[in-house]
mmCIF file of C-alpha atoms in Angstrom:
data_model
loop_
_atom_site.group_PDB
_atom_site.id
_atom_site.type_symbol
_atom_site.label_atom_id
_atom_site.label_comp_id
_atom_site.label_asym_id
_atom_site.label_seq_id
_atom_site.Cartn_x
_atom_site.Cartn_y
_atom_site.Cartn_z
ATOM 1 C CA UNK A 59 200.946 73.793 -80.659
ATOM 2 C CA UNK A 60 199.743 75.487 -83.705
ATOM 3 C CA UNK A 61 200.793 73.154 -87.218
ATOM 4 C CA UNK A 62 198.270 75.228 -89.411
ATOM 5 C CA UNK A 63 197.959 78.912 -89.526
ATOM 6 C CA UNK A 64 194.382 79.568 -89.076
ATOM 7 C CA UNK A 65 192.371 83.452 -89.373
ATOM 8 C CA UNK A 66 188.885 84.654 -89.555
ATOM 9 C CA UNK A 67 186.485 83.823 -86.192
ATOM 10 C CA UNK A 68 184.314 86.592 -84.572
ATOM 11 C CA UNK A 69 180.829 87.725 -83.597
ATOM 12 C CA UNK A 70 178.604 87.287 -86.615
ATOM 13 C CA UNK A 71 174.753 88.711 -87.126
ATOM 14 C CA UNK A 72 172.276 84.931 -87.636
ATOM 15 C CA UNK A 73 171.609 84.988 -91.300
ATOM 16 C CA UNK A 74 175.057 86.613 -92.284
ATOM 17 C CA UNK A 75 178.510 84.658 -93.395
ATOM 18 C CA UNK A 76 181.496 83.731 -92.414
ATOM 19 C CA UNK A 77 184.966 83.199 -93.858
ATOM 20 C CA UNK A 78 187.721 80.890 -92.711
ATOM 21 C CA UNK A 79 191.576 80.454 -93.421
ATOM 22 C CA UNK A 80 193.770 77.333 -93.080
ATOM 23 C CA UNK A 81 197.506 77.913 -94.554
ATOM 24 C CA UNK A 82 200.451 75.341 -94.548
ATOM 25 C CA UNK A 83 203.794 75.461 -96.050
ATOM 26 C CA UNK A 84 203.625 74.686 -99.556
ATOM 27 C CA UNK A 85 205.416 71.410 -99.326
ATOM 28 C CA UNK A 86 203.312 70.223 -96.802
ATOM 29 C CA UNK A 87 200.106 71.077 -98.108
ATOM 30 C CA UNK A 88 200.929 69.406 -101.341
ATOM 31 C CA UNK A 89 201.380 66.171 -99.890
ATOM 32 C CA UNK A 90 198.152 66.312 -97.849
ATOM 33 C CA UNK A 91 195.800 63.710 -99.140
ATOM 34 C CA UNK A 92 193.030 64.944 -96.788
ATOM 35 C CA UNK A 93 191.883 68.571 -95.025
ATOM 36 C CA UNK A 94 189.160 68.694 -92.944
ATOM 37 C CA UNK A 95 187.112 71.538 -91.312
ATOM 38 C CA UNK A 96 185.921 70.691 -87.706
ATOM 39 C CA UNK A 97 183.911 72.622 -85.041
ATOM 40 C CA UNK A 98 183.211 71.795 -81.750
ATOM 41 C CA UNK A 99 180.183 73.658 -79.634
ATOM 42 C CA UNK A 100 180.368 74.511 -75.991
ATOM 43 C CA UNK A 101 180.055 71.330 -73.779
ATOM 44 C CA UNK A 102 179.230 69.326 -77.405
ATOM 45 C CA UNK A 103 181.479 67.059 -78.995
ATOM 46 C CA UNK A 104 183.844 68.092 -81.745
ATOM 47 C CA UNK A 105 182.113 67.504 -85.459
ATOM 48 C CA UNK A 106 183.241 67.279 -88.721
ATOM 49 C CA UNK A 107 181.979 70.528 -91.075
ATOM 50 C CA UNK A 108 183.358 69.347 -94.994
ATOM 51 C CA UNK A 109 186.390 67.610 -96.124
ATOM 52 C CA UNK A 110 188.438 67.678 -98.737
ATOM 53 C CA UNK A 111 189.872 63.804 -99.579
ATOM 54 C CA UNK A 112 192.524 63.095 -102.474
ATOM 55 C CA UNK A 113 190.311 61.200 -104.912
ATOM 56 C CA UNK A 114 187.291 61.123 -103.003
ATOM 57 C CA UNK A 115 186.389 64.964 -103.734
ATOM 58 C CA UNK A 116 184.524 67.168 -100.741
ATOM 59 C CA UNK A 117 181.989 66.072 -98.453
ATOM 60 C CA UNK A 118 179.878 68.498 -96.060
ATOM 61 C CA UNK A 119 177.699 67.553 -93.391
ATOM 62 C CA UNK A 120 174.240 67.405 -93.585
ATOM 63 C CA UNK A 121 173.447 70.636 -91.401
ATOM 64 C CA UNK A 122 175.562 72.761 -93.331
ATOM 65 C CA UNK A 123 175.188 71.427 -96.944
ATOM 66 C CA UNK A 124 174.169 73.982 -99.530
ATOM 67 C CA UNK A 125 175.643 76.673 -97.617
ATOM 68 C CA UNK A 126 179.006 75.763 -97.257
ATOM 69 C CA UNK A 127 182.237 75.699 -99.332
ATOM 70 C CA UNK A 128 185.676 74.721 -98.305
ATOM 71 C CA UNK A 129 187.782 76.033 -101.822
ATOM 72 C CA UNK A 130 191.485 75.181 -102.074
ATOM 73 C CA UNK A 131 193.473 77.567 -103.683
ATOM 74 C CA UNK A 132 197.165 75.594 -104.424
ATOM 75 C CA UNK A 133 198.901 79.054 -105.614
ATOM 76 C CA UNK A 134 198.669 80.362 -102.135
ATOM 77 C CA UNK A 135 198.403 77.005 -99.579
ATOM 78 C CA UNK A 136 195.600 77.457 -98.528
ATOM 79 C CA UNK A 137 191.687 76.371 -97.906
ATOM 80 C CA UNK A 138 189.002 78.270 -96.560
ATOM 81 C CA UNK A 139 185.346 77.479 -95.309
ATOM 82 C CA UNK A 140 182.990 79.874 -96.496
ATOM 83 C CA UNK A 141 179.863 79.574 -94.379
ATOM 84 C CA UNK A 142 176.194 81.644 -95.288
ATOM 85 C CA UNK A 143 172.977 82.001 -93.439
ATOM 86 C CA UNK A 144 174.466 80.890 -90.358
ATOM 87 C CA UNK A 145 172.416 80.333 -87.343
ATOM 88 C CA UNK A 146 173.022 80.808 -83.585
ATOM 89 C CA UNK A 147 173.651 76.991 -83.495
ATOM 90 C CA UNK A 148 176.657 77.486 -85.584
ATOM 91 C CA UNK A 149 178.284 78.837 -82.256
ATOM 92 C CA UNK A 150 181.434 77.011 -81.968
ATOM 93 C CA UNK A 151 184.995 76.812 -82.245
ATOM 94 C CA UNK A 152 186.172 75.760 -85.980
ATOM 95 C CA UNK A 153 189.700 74.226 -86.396
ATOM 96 C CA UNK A 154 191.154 73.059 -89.867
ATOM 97 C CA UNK A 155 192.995 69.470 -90.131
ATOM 98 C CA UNK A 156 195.066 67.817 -92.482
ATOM 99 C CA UNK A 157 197.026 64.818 -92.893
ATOM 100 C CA UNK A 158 199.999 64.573 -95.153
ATOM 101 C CA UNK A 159 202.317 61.300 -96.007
ATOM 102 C CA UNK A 160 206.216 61.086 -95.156
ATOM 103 C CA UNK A 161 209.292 59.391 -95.156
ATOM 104 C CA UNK A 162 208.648 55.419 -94.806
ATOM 105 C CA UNK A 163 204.924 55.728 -95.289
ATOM 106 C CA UNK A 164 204.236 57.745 -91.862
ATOM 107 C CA UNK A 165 201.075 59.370 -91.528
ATOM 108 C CA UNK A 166 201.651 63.265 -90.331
ATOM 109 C CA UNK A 167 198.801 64.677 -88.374
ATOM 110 C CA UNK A 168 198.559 69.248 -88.574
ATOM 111 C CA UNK A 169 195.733 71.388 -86.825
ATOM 112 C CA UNK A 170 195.051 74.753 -86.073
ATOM 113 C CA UNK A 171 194.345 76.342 -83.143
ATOM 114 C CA UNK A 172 191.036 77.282 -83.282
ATOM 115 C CA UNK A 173 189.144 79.946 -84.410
ATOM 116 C CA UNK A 174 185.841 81.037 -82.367
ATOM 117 C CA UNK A 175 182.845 82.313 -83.925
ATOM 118 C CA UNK A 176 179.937 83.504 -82.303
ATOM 119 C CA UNK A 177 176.405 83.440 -83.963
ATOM 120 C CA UNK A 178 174.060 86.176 -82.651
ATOM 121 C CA UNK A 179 170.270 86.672 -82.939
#
């Protein structure tokens, strides 16, 4: 079931951009200590795009670093992956993550569906 409300996806032109949404409830997404941007290619294995870690800062992958940003905007709950040049090997389906602490010291687990976005030559 859907735990993060997730927009963007589509057909996109090789060489353009793309721009992705990830939004939580604002208690939830304050207590998230890590959010993570994922993809997973046909008949490939799901693969981490950039994270976000409480006190670690973001990371990014090597195939997509220096064209990729995953801002965090706290006023509205939400982060977004902001992708350019993309090439028809960026073809995949991108889900966001995050992981928040609760009661006891639990660790809480939220995705999003999915959103698909082809890359076109």
């Amino acid at each position: 079931q859907a735990q993060l409300e997730e927009s963007g996806g589509g057909l996109v032109q090789a060489g353009g951009s793309l721009g992705l949404s990830c939004r939580a409830s604002g208690s939830i997404f304050k207590n998230m200590y890590i959010m993570v941007w994922y993809r997973q290619a046909p008949g490939k294995q799901r693969e981490l795009v950039a994270s976000i870690t409480s006190g670690a800062g973001r990371k990014y992958a090597d195939y997509v670093r220096g064209r990729c940003t995953i801002p965090k905007d706290y006023d509205k709950n939400m982060m977004y992956l902001q992708m350019n040049n993309l090439r028809p090997e960026d073809t995949a389906t991108y889900s966001c993550y995050g992981a928040a602490r609760g009661p006891r010291g639990c660790k809480y687990d939220y995705w999003g569906r999915g959103n698909h976005v082809i890359v076109s030559s």
